[in-house]
Amino acid sequence: MHKHLRLALATASAAALTGGLLTFSAATATAADSVHHPVADFNNDGYGDVAYAAGNATVGGKAGAGQIVALYGSASGVTSTKRTTISQNTTGVPGSAETGDGFGWVSAYGDFNGDGYDDLAVSALLEDVSGDADGGTVVIVWGSASGLSGATTINDPAPSSHDRWGKTLAAGDFDGDGKEDLAVGATSSTIHVFKGGITKSGTTGGRYTVKPPIISGDGTGPFNLTAGDVNGDTRTDLIVDGFETDSEYGWNANYYVPGTASGLSAASAQKLKPGIITGIGDVNGDGYGDIVTGEEWDPSKDGSEPSVPESATGGKVHLIKGSASGPAGATSITQNTGNVPGSSERGDFFGNELSLGDINGDGFQDLVVGAAGENLGGVVNTGAVTVLYGSAAGLNTSSGTQYFAQSTAGVPGSDETDDFFGSEVKLTDVTGDGKADLTVGAYGENDFNGSVVYLPSDGTKITTAGSRSLAPSAVGVSTSGQPVLGGNAAN
């Protein structure tokens, strides 16, 4: 029943289809297993990299064909010059740019062939394949000393069973064999897992399927996949979001699917707090990945319709502690909690995006929360982000919090209607100093051209010193047809 389906195009018209806010992007998994790097490094130069979608970009005159931009880290952070911009018209990438394919909307990084360079799995979830409308396709773009180049198709093993192959992606070592696996979702509840040892010729270390208790069918299947080690056994676990099968209204539900020696185990799935955006990171330093879930939805305004379970005005995030036995106790945070900046107002979308990383190097993962629908100074949907710092007691909502909007001194740009600053947030150490820096997507910037804003860590906190904004034209993306740069980032 929830409107914010992770469907397709991030244009102004598509925003109307999704209740006004794009919600098909994925949060960062930051609790590492023995293989999956907590920070992507496509060229293995010691600086973290990020990859941001421009999934509605026009390529070769084809509207909505889509692109993805890999921004390589450096001592000065991410810039518009040190990057690779990839489409299906890029040399070495299978296929060709076609209208409405949405290439780049969904992506996940991992070293799938074990050569020491992180690779990037990318889908074109709306590509027509052999006459199958919106069948979808997935490729792995390979990392190298010079960055991402060349790609290999990961063939859909069951094209007649679903559409939108690659609608969701996640990477990790789910069976603990020391090799990076790739989980691929579509419109079916069945998730296909390709075992590590994937080669450039397209062979894999094997494949199996896992089927959590979510609904299958057009517009359903998993809406989000988030990987991380919750129980500390060095096998990656998976959080799966989808419409639950045991509810009168078919609400969104999250399920914890643990990794085992034989792979992901749906038989051991546990239902978690609701929400559609999830991250995994050890916020209290106890060695277990904590699960943070964003529940952006407002409750019913007048009671004429049922409210999403546990929804709160303006949105909320749930923190579910990790433990040796998996998910444990949960607490919730809104903009009315403690000294969290701002206040809870309808349509804020607090929790529409989130990311975890260690900003100050104290060993506790910190949390950035997007509120892309925040209104400031009468400017509607300009957006903002909140930073909460981890501690031995968990996330600190009493002191040290930070709050950034484009009206914050030193942040590039200004508050404008429908910028949706915070439509994506990503904590990644892009300067190589061991501290996580922040990049923020504002997919509505300049009439849905979009942008990515870089806010570095100064070693203690996120700062505006050295900040910069990257516009589509500066990173090789056409501004024809609302490319919506910053609507999603690789997880």
CSV table of C-alpha atoms in Angstrom, one decimal:
chain,number,residue,atom,x,y,z
A,1,MET,CA,0.0,0.0,0.0
A,2,HIS,CA,3.0,2.3,0.5
A,3,LYS,CA,3.3,4.7,-2.4
A,4,HIS,CA,7.1,5.1,-2.5
A,5,LEU,CA,7.8,2.1,-4.7
A,6,ARG,CA,11.3,1.7,-6.0
A,7,LEU,CA,10.2,1.6,-9.6
A,8,ALA,CA,11.9,3.6,-12.3
A,9,LEU,CA,12.4,7.1,-13.6
A,10,ALA,CA,13.6,10.0,-11.4
A,11,THR,CA,12.1,12.9,-13.3
A,12,ALA,CA,9.6,15.4,-12.1
A,13,SER,CA,6.8,13.3,-13.7
A,14,ALA,CA,8.1,10.1,-12.1
A,15,ALA,CA,8.3,11.9,-8.7
A,16,ALA,CA,4.6,12.3,-9.0
A,17,LEU,CA,4.2,8.6,-9.4
A,18,THR,CA,6.2,7.9,-6.2
A,19,GLY,CA,4.5,10.4,-3.9
A,20,GLY,CA,6.9,13.2,-4.7
A,21,LEU,CA,10.2,11.6,-3.5
A,22,LEU,CA,12.4,9.0,-5.2
A,23,THR,CA,13.0,6.1,-2.9
A,24,PHE,CA,14.6,3.4,-4.9
A,25,SER,CA,18.1,4.1,-3.8
A,26,ALA,CA,20.1,2.0,-1.4
A,27,ALA,CA,21.9,3.0,1.8
A,28,THR,CA,25.5,2.0,2.4
A,29,ALA,CA,26.4,-1.2,4.2
A,30,THR,CA,29.3,-0.3,6.5
A,31,ALA,CA,29.7,-3.4,8.7
A,32,ALA,CA,32.3,-5.3,6.7
A,33,ASP,CA,32.7,-9.1,6.4
A,34,SER,CA,36.0,-10.7,5.8
A,35,VAL,CA,36.0,-9.7,2.1
A,36,HIS,CA,33.7,-6.8,1.3
A,37,HIS,CA,35.5,-3.5,1.7
A,38,PRO,CA,33.6,-0.9,3.7
A,39,VAL,CA,34.9,1.6,1.2
A,40,ALA,CA,34.9,1.2,-2.6
A,41,ASP,CA,38.3,1.6,-4.3
A,42,PHE,CA,37.9,1.0,-8.0
A,43,ASN,CA,41.6,1.8,-8.8
A,44,ASN,CA,43.1,0.5,-5.6
A,45,ASP,CA,45.0,3.7,-5.0
A,46,GLY,CA,44.1,3.9,-1.3
A,47,TYR,CA,41.5,6.6,-1.7
A,48,GLY,CA,37.8,5.7,-1.4
A,49,ASP,CA,35.6,6.2,-4.5
A,50,VAL,CA,31.9,6.8,-4.9
A,51,ALA,CA,29.6,6.1,-7.8
A,52,TYR,CA,26.5,8.3,-8.4
A,53,ALA,CA,23.6,7.7,-10.8
A,54,ALA,CA,22.3,10.0,-13.4
A,55,GLY,CA,19.7,7.4,-14.2
A,56,ASN,CA,17.5,9.6,-16.4
A,57,ALA,CA,20.3,11.0,-18.4
A,58,THR,CA,20.0,11.4,-22.2
A,59,VAL,CA,22.7,9.5,-24.0
A,60,GLY,CA,23.3,9.7,-27.7
A,61,GLY,CA,19.9,11.4,-28.1
A,62,LYS,CA,18.1,8.7,-26.2
A,63,ALA,CA,16.1,10.2,-23.3
A,64,GLY,CA,16.3,8.3,-20.0
A,65,ALA,CA,19.0,5.9,-21.2
A,66,GLY,CA,20.9,6.6,-18.0
A,67,GLN,CA,24.5,6.9,-16.9
A,68,ILE,CA,26.6,6.4,-13.7
A,69,VAL,CA,29.5,8.5,-12.7
A,70,ALA,CA,32.4,7.1,-10.7
A,71,LEU,CA,34.1,9.8,-8.7
A,72,TYR,CA,37.6,8.8,-7.7
A,73,GLY,CA,39.0,9.9,-4.3
A,74,SER,CA,42.2,11.9,-3.9
A,75,ALA,CA,44.0,13.9,-1.2
A,76,SER,CA,41.6,16.8,-2.0
A,77,GLY,CA,38.5,14.6,-2.1
A,78,VAL,CA,36.3,14.0,-5.1
A,79,THR,CA,36.4,16.4,-8.1
A,80,SER,CA,34.7,16.7,-11.5
A,81,THR,CA,38.0,15.9,-13.3
A,82,LYS,CA,39.0,12.6,-11.7
A,83,ARG,CA,36.1,10.4,-12.7
A,84,THR,CA,34.7,7.9,-15.2
A,85,THR,CA,31.2,8.5,-16.7
A,86,ILE,CA,29.7,5.2,-18.0
A,87,SER,CA,26.7,4.5,-20.1
A,88,GLN,CA,25.7,1.6,-22.4
A,89,ASN,CA,27.4,3.6,-25.2
A,90,THR,CA,30.7,3.4,-23.4
A,91,THR,CA,33.3,1.3,-25.2
A,92,GLY,CA,33.5,-2.2,-23.6
A,93,VAL,CA,30.0,-2.0,-22.0
A,94,PRO,CA,27.5,-4.5,-23.5
A,95,GLY,CA,24.4,-3.2,-25.2
A,96,SER,CA,23.6,0.3,-26.3
A,97,ALA,CA,21.9,3.4,-24.9
A,98,GLU,CA,18.2,3.2,-25.5
A,99,THR,CA,15.3,5.4,-24.5
A,100,GLY,CA,14.0,4.8,-21.0
A,101,ASP,CA,16.5,2.0,-20.0
A,102,GLY,CA,17.5,3.7,-16.7
A,103,PHE,CA,21.1,2.4,-16.8
A,104,GLY,CA,22.9,3.3,-13.6
A,105,TRP,CA,19.9,3.8,-11.3
A,106,VAL,CA,20.9,0.7,-9.2
A,107,SER,CA,24.5,-0.3,-8.5
A,108,ALA,CA,26.6,-2.2,-6.0
A,109,TYR,CA,30.4,-2.4,-5.7
A,110,GLY,CA,32.6,-5.4,-4.8
A,111,ASP,CA,35.8,-7.2,-5.9
A,112,PHE,CA,33.9,-9.9,-7.8
A,113,ASN,CA,36.9,-11.4,-9.6
A,114,GLY,CA,39.3,-11.1,-6.6
A,115,ASP,CA,42.0,-9.1,-8.4
A,116,GLY,CA,42.3,-6.4,-5.7
A,117,TYR,CA,40.2,-3.8,-7.5
A,118,ASP,CA,36.6,-3.1,-6.6
A,119,ASP,CA,34.2,-3.6,-9.5
A,120,LEU,CA,30.8,-2.1,-10.1
A,121,ALA,CA,27.6,-4.1,-10.7
A,122,VAL,CA,25.2,-1.8,-12.6
A,123,SER,CA,21.7,-2.5,-13.9
A,124,ALA,CA,19.5,-1.1,-16.6
A,125,LEU,CA,16.3,-2.3,-14.9
A,126,LEU,CA,13.9,-1.1,-17.6
A,127,GLU,CA,15.8,-2.4,-20.6
A,128,ASP,CA,13.8,-4.4,-23.1
A,129,VAL,CA,15.5,-7.8,-23.6
A,130,SER,CA,14.8,-10.1,-26.6
A,131,GLY,CA,11.3,-8.7,-26.9
A,132,ASP,CA,10.7,-8.8,-23.1
A,133,ALA,CA,9.5,-5.3,-22.1
A,134,ASP,CA,11.3,-4.0,-19.0
A,135,GLY,CA,13.1,-7.3,-18.7
A,136,GLY,CA,16.2,-5.6,-17.3
A,137,THR,CA,19.9,-6.3,-17.6
A,138,VAL,CA,22.9,-6.4,-15.2
A,139,VAL,CA,26.6,-5.9,-16.0
A,140,ILE,CA,29.7,-5.8,-14.0
A,141,VAL,CA,32.1,-2.9,-14.9
A,142,TRP,CA,35.6,-4.0,-14.0
A,143,GLY,CA,38.0,-2.1,-11.7
A,144,SER,CA,41.7,-1.6,-12.7
A,145,ALA,CA,44.7,0.6,-12.0
A,146,SER,CA,43.2,3.2,-14.3
A,147,GLY,CA,39.7,2.9,-12.8
A,148,LEU,CA,36.5,1.3,-14.2
A,149,SER,CA,36.6,0.0,-17.7
A,150,GLY,CA,35.0,-2.9,-19.7
A,151,ALA,CA,32.0,-4.8,-18.6
A,152,THR,CA,30.5,-8.3,-18.6
A,153,THR,CA,26.8,-9.2,-18.6
A,154,ILE,CA,25.4,-11.2,-15.7
A,155,ASN,CA,22.7,-13.1,-17.6
A,156,ASP,CA,19.2,-13.5,-16.1
A,157,PRO,CA,18.7,-17.2,-15.4
A,158,ALA,CA,14.8,-16.9,-15.3
A,159,PRO,CA,13.6,-14.1,-17.5
A,160,SER,CA,10.1,-15.5,-17.9
A,161,SER,CA,9.7,-15.5,-14.1
A,162,HIS,CA,10.0,-11.7,-13.5
A,163,ASP,CA,10.7,-8.3,-15.0
A,164,ARG,CA,13.3,-5.6,-14.1
A,165,TRP,CA,16.3,-7.9,-13.6
A,166,GLY,CA,18.7,-5.8,-11.4
A,167,LYS,CA,16.0,-3.8,-9.7
A,168,THR,CA,18.0,-4.4,-6.5
A,169,LEU,CA,21.7,-5.4,-6.1
A,170,ALA,CA,23.9,-6.1,-3.1
A,171,ALA,CA,27.4,-7.5,-2.6
A,172,GLY,CA,29.1,-9.4,0.2
A,173,ASP,CA,30.6,-12.8,1.2
A,174,PHE,CA,27.3,-14.5,2.1
A,175,ASP,CA,28.9,-18.0,2.6
A,176,GLY,CA,32.2,-16.9,4.1
A,177,ASP,CA,34.3,-18.6,1.5
A,178,GLY,CA,36.5,-15.6,1.0
A,179,LYS,CA,35.0,-14.6,-2.3
A,180,GLU,CA,32.6,-11.7,-3.0
A,181,ASP,CA,29.1,-12.7,-4.1
A,182,LEU,CA,26.4,-10.7,-5.9
A,183,ALA,CA,22.7,-10.8,-5.0
A,184,VAL,CA,20.3,-9.7,-7.7
A,185,GLY,CA,16.6,-8.9,-7.3
A,186,ALA,CA,13.8,-8.4,-9.8
A,187,THR,CA,10.0,-8.2,-9.5
A,188,SER,CA,9.8,-11.8,-8.1
A,189,SER,CA,10.4,-12.5,-4.4
A,190,THR,CA,13.2,-14.8,-5.4
A,191,ILE,CA,16.7,-13.4,-5.1
A,192,HIS,CA,19.4,-14.9,-7.2
A,193,VAL,CA,22.9,-15.0,-5.6
A,194,PHE,CA,25.9,-15.4,-7.9
A,195,LYS,CA,28.9,-16.8,-5.9
A,196,GLY,CA,32.3,-15.2,-6.0
A,197,GLY,CA,34.9,-15.9,-8.5
A,198,ILE,CA,32.9,-14.1,-11.3
A,199,THR,CA,35.1,-13.8,-14.3
A,200,LYS,CA,35.3,-11.3,-17.2
A,201,SER,CA,34.1,-14.1,-19.4
A,202,GLY,CA,30.9,-14.4,-17.4
A,203,THR,CA,31.5,-17.6,-15.4
A,204,THR,CA,30.7,-17.6,-11.7
A,205,GLY,CA,31.5,-19.7,-8.7
A,206,GLY,CA,27.9,-21.0,-8.7
A,207,ARG,CA,24.4,-19.7,-8.2
A,208,TYR,CA,21.6,-20.3,-5.8
A,209,THR,CA,18.3,-18.6,-5.0
A,210,VAL,CA,16.8,-17.4,-1.7
A,211,LYS,CA,13.1,-16.5,-1.2
A,212,PRO,CA,12.2,-14.3,1.8
A,213,PRO,CA,8.5,-13.8,2.8
A,214,ILE,CA,7.7,-10.9,0.5
A,215,ILE,CA,5.2,-10.5,-2.3
A,216,SER,CA,6.1,-11.2,-6.0
A,217,GLY,CA,4.6,-9.5,-9.0
A,218,ASP,CA,4.7,-6.3,-11.1
A,219,GLY,CA,5.8,-3.4,-8.9
A,220,THR,CA,6.9,-5.7,-6.1
A,221,GLY,CA,9.7,-8.1,-5.3
A,222,PRO,CA,12.5,-6.7,-3.1
A,223,PHE,CA,12.6,-2.9,-3.0
A,224,ASN,CA,16.0,-2.8,-1.4
A,225,LEU,CA,18.8,-5.1,-0.5
A,226,THR,CA,21.4,-4.1,2.2
A,227,ALA,CA,24.4,-6.3,3.0
A,228,GLY,CA,26.5,-6.3,6.2
A,229,ASP,CA,27.7,-8.5,9.1
A,230,VAL,CA,25.1,-8.2,11.9
A,231,ASN,CA,26.1,-11.2,14.0
A,232,GLY,CA,29.9,-10.9,13.8
A,233,ASP,CA,30.5,-14.3,12.2
A,234,THR,CA,32.4,-12.7,9.2
A,235,ARG,CA,29.6,-14.0,6.8
A,236,THR,CA,27.6,-11.2,5.2
A,237,ASP,CA,23.9,-11.0,6.2
A,238,LEU,CA,21.2,-9.4,4.0
A,239,ILE,CA,18.4,-7.1,4.9
A,240,VAL,CA,15.5,-7.5,2.4
A,241,ASP,CA,12.7,-5.0,2.1
A,242,GLY,CA,9.5,-5.7,0.3
A,243,PHE,CA,5.7,-6.0,0.8
A,244,GLU,CA,5.0,-8.5,3.5
A,245,THR,CA,2.9,-11.5,2.8
A,246,ASP,CA,1.1,-11.7,6.1
A,247,SER,CA,-0.6,-8.3,6.3
A,248,GLU,CA,-4.1,-7.2,5.4
A,249,TYR,CA,-2.6,-4.1,3.8
A,250,GLY,CA,0.6,-5.4,2.5
A,251,TRP,CA,2.9,-3.0,4.3
A,252,ASN,CA,6.6,-2.7,3.6
A,253,ALA,CA,8.6,-5.0,5.9
A,254,ASN,CA,12.3,-5.7,6.5
A,255,TYR,CA,13.6,-9.1,6.9
A,256,TYR,CA,17.0,-10.1,8.3
A,257,VAL,CA,18.4,-13.1,6.2
A,258,PRO,CA,21.6,-14.4,7.8
A,259,GLY,CA,24.6,-15.6,5.9
A,260,THR,CA,25.7,-19.2,6.6
A,261,ALA,CA,28.3,-21.6,5.4
A,262,SER,CA,26.0,-22.6,2.7
A,263,GLY,CA,24.9,-19.1,1.8
A,264,LEU,CA,21.9,-16.9,2.7
A,265,SER,CA,19.2,-18.7,4.7
A,266,ALA,CA,15.6,-17.5,4.1
A,267,ALA,CA,14.5,-20.2,6.5
A,268,SER,CA,16.1,-18.3,9.3
A,269,ALA,CA,14.7,-14.9,8.3
A,270,GLN,CA,13.6,-12.5,11.0
A,271,LYS,CA,11.1,-9.7,10.6
A,272,LEU,CA,12.5,-6.3,11.7
A,273,LYS,CA,11.2,-2.7,12.2
A,274,PRO,CA,9.6,-1.2,9.1
A,275,GLY,CA,11.2,1.2,6.7
A,276,ILE,CA,12.6,1.1,3.2
A,277,ILE,CA,16.1,2.5,3.5
A,278,THR,CA,18.6,0.5,5.5
A,279,GLY,CA,22.3,0.7,6.5
A,280,ILE,CA,24.4,-1.6,8.6
A,281,GLY,CA,27.3,-0.4,10.7
A,282,ASP,CA,28.8,-0.8,14.2
A,283,VAL,CA,27.7,2.4,16.0
A,284,ASN,CA,28.6,1.2,19.5
A,285,GLY,CA,31.9,-0.5,18.8
A,286,ASP,CA,30.9,-3.9,20.1
A,287,GLY,CA,31.9,-5.8,17.0
A,288,TYR,CA,28.4,-6.4,15.7
A,289,GLY,CA,26.8,-4.5,12.8
A,290,ASP,CA,23.8,-2.5,13.9
A,291,ILE,CA,20.9,-2.1,11.5
A,292,VAL,CA,19.6,1.4,10.9
A,293,THR,CA,16.3,1.6,9.0
A,294,GLY,CA,14.7,4.8,7.6
A,295,GLU,CA,10.9,5.1,7.8
A,296,GLU,CA,10.1,8.3,6.0
A,297,TRP,CA,6.3,8.0,6.0
A,298,ASP,CA,3.9,10.3,7.7
A,299,PRO,CA,0.9,8.7,9.5
A,300,SER,CA,-2.6,9.1,8.0
A,301,LYS,CA,-3.5,12.8,8.3
A,302,ASP,CA,-7.1,12.5,9.2
A,303,GLY,CA,-7.5,8.8,10.0
A,304,SER,CA,-9.4,8.1,6.7
A,305,GLU,CA,-6.8,5.6,5.7
A,306,PRO,CA,-4.7,3.2,7.9
A,307,SER,CA,-1.3,4.5,8.8
A,308,VAL,CA,1.9,2.5,8.0
A,309,PRO,CA,2.9,0.7,11.3
A,310,GLU,CA,5.1,2.8,13.6
A,311,SER,CA,5.1,5.8,11.2
A,312,ALA,CA,5.8,9.2,12.7
A,313,THR,CA,5.1,12.7,11.6
A,314,GLY,CA,8.1,13.8,9.5
A,315,GLY,CA,9.7,10.4,9.4
A,316,LYS,CA,12.0,8.4,11.8
A,317,VAL,CA,14.9,6.0,11.9
A,318,HIS,CA,15.1,2.8,13.8
A,319,LEU,CA,18.4,1.5,15.3
A,320,ILE,CA,18.4,-2.2,15.8
A,321,LYS,CA,21.4,-3.5,17.7
A,322,GLY,CA,23.5,-6.4,16.3
A,323,SER,CA,24.5,-9.3,18.4
A,324,ALA,CA,25.9,-12.8,18.2
A,325,SER,CA,22.4,-14.1,17.7
A,326,GLY,CA,21.5,-11.4,15.1
A,327,PRO,CA,19.2,-8.4,15.5
A,328,ALA,CA,18.5,-7.4,19.2
A,329,GLY,CA,16.7,-4.5,20.8
A,330,ALA,CA,15.6,-1.4,18.9
A,331,THR,CA,15.2,2.3,19.5
A,332,SER,CA,13.8,5.0,17.3
A,333,ILE,CA,14.9,8.6,16.5
A,334,THR,CA,12.9,11.5,15.0
A,335,GLN,CA,13.7,15.2,14.7
A,336,ASN,CA,11.9,15.6,18.0
A,337,THR,CA,14.3,13.2,19.8
A,338,GLY,CA,16.8,14.8,22.3
A,339,ASN,CA,18.8,17.5,20.6
A,340,VAL,CA,18.4,16.3,17.1
A,341,PRO,CA,18.3,19.4,14.9
A,342,GLY,CA,15.0,20.6,13.5
A,343,SER,CA,11.5,19.5,14.3
A,344,SER,CA,9.2,16.8,13.0
A,345,GLU,CA,6.9,18.2,10.3
A,346,ARG,CA,4.7,16.4,7.8
A,347,GLY,CA,6.5,15.7,4.5
A,348,ASP,CA,10.1,16.2,5.9
A,349,PHE,CA,11.0,12.6,4.8
A,350,PHE,CA,13.5,12.3,7.6
A,351,GLY,CA,15.0,8.9,7.0
A,352,ASN,CA,14.5,8.9,3.2
A,353,GLU,CA,18.2,8.1,2.9
A,354,LEU,CA,21.0,7.2,5.4
A,355,SER,CA,24.6,6.2,5.4
A,356,LEU,CA,27.1,5.0,8.1
A,357,GLY,CA,30.8,5.6,8.4
A,358,ASP,CA,33.4,6.7,10.9
A,359,ILE,CA,33.8,10.4,10.5
A,360,ASN,CA,36.2,11.1,13.4
A,361,GLY,CA,38.1,7.8,13.5
A,362,ASP,CA,37.0,6.9,17.0
A,363,GLY,CA,36.0,3.4,16.1
A,364,PHE,CA,32.2,4.1,16.3
A,365,GLN,CA,30.2,4.3,13.1
A,366,ASP,CA,28.4,7.6,12.6
A,367,LEU,CA,25.1,8.1,10.9
A,368,VAL,CA,24.0,10.7,8.3
A,369,VAL,CA,20.2,10.9,7.7
A,370,GLY,CA,18.6,12.7,4.7
A,371,ALA,CA,15.4,14.7,5.0
A,372,ALA,CA,14.9,15.6,1.4
A,373,GLY,CA,11.5,17.0,1.9
A,374,GLU,CA,12.5,19.5,4.6
A,375,ASN,CA,11.0,23.0,4.2
A,376,LEU,CA,13.3,25.8,5.3
A,377,GLY,CA,12.4,29.5,5.4
A,378,GLY,CA,9.3,28.9,3.4
A,379,VAL,CA,11.2,27.0,0.7
A,380,VAL,CA,9.4,23.8,0.0
A,381,ASN,CA,11.3,20.5,-0.3
A,382,THR,CA,14.7,22.1,-0.3
A,383,GLY,CA,16.0,19.3,1.9
A,384,ALA,CA,18.6,18.9,4.6
A,385,VAL,CA,20.8,16.3,6.3
A,386,THR,CA,21.5,15.5,9.9
A,387,VAL,CA,24.7,13.9,11.3
A,388,LEU,CA,24.6,11.8,14.5
A,389,TYR,CA,27.7,10.4,16.0
A,390,GLY,CA,28.3,6.9,17.4
A,391,SER,CA,29.5,6.1,20.9
A,392,ALA,CA,29.7,3.2,23.3
A,393,ALA,CA,26.1,4.0,24.2
A,394,GLY,CA,24.9,4.1,20.6
A,395,LEU,CA,24.0,7.1,18.5
A,396,ASN,CA,24.4,10.3,20.5
A,397,THR,CA,21.2,12.4,20.1
A,398,SER,CA,22.1,14.8,23.0
A,399,SER,CA,25.2,16.5,21.8
A,400,GLY,CA,27.6,16.9,18.8
A,401,THR,CA,24.8,16.6,16.2
A,402,GLN,CA,25.2,18.5,12.9
A,403,TYR,CA,22.7,19.8,10.4
A,404,PHE,CA,23.4,20.9,6.8
A,405,ALA,CA,21.3,22.5,4.1
A,406,GLN,CA,22.3,24.5,1.1
A,407,SER,CA,21.6,27.6,3.2
A,408,THR,CA,24.3,26.5,5.7
A,409,ALA,CA,27.3,28.8,5.6
A,410,GLY,CA,29.9,27.2,3.4
A,411,VAL,CA,27.7,24.7,1.7
A,412,PRO,CA,27.5,25.3,-2.0
A,413,GLY,CA,24.2,26.5,-3.5
A,414,SER,CA,21.1,27.9,-1.9
A,415,ASP,CA,17.8,26.6,-0.6
A,416,GLU,CA,15.5,26.3,-3.6
A,417,THR,CA,12.1,24.6,-4.1
A,418,ASP,CA,12.3,20.9,-4.9
A,419,ASP,CA,16.1,20.6,-4.7
A,420,PHE,CA,15.6,17.6,-2.5
A,421,PHE,CA,19.1,18.0,-0.9
A,422,GLY,CA,19.6,14.7,0.9
A,423,SER,CA,18.0,12.6,-1.7
A,424,GLU,CA,21.1,10.5,-1.3
A,425,VAL,CA,23.8,10.6,1.3
A,426,LYS,CA,27.1,8.7,1.3
A,427,LEU,CA,29.8,8.4,4.0
A,428,THR,CA,33.1,7.3,2.4
A,429,ASP,CA,36.8,8.1,3.1
A,430,VAL,CA,37.6,9.7,-0.2
A,431,THR,CA,40.7,11.6,1.1
A,432,GLY,CA,42.6,8.5,2.4
A,433,ASP,CA,43.0,9.8,6.0
A,434,GLY,CA,40.9,7.1,7.6
A,435,LYS,CA,38.0,9.4,8.3
A,436,ALA,CA,34.7,9.2,6.4
A,437,ASP,CA,33.7,12.2,4.2
A,438,LEU,CA,30.2,13.1,3.1
A,439,THR,CA,28.7,13.4,-0.3
A,440,VAL,CA,25.1,14.5,-0.7
A,441,GLY,CA,22.8,14.1,-3.7
A,442,ALA,CA,20.3,16.8,-4.5
A,443,TYR,CA,18.5,15.2,-7.4
A,444,GLY,CA,16.1,18.1,-7.9
A,445,GLU,CA,18.7,20.8,-8.3
A,446,ASN,CA,18.2,23.1,-11.2
A,447,ASP,CA,14.9,21.6,-12.5
A,448,PHE,CA,16.0,18.0,-11.8
A,449,ASN,CA,19.4,18.3,-13.4
A,450,GLY,CA,20.7,17.2,-10.0
A,451,SER,CA,24.0,17.6,-8.3
A,452,VAL,CA,26.4,16.0,-5.8
A,453,VAL,CA,27.8,18.1,-2.9
A,454,TYR,CA,31.1,17.1,-1.2
A,455,LEU,CA,31.5,17.9,2.5
A,456,PRO,CA,34.8,16.6,3.9
A,457,SER,CA,35.7,15.4,7.4
A,458,ASP,CA,38.2,17.5,9.2
A,459,GLY,CA,39.2,14.5,11.3
A,460,THR,CA,36.7,15.4,14.0
A,461,LYS,CA,33.4,16.3,12.3
A,462,ILE,CA,32.0,17.1,8.9
A,463,THR,CA,33.0,20.5,7.7
A,464,THR,CA,32.2,22.9,4.9
A,465,ALA,CA,35.9,23.9,4.4
A,466,GLY,CA,36.9,22.5,1.0
A,467,SER,CA,33.3,21.7,0.0
A,468,ARG,CA,32.3,21.7,-3.6
A,469,SER,CA,29.3,21.0,-5.8
A,470,LEU,CA,29.5,18.8,-8.9
A,471,ALA,CA,27.0,19.6,-11.6
A,472,PRO,CA,26.0,17.2,-14.4
A,473,SER,CA,27.8,19.1,-17.2
A,474,ALA,CA,31.0,19.0,-15.2
A,475,VAL,CA,31.0,15.2,-14.9
A,476,GLY,CA,30.1,14.4,-18.5
A,477,VAL,CA,26.3,14.2,-18.1
A,478,SER,CA,24.0,16.0,-20.5
A,479,THR,CA,21.4,18.3,-18.9
A,480,SER,CA,18.9,17.4,-21.6
A,481,GLY,CA,15.8,15.9,-20.2
A,482,GLN,CA,16.4,16.1,-16.5
A,483,PRO,CA,19.3,13.6,-15.8
A,484,VAL,CA,18.7,13.7,-12.0
A,485,LEU,CA,22.3,13.3,-10.9
A,486,GLY,CA,22.5,12.4,-7.3
A,487,GLY,CA,19.3,10.3,-7.1
A,488,ASN,CA,21.3,7.2,-6.0
A,489,ALA,CA,24.8,5.9,-5.2
A,490,ALA,CA,26.4,2.5,-5.3
A,491,ASN,CA,26.1,0.5,-2.1
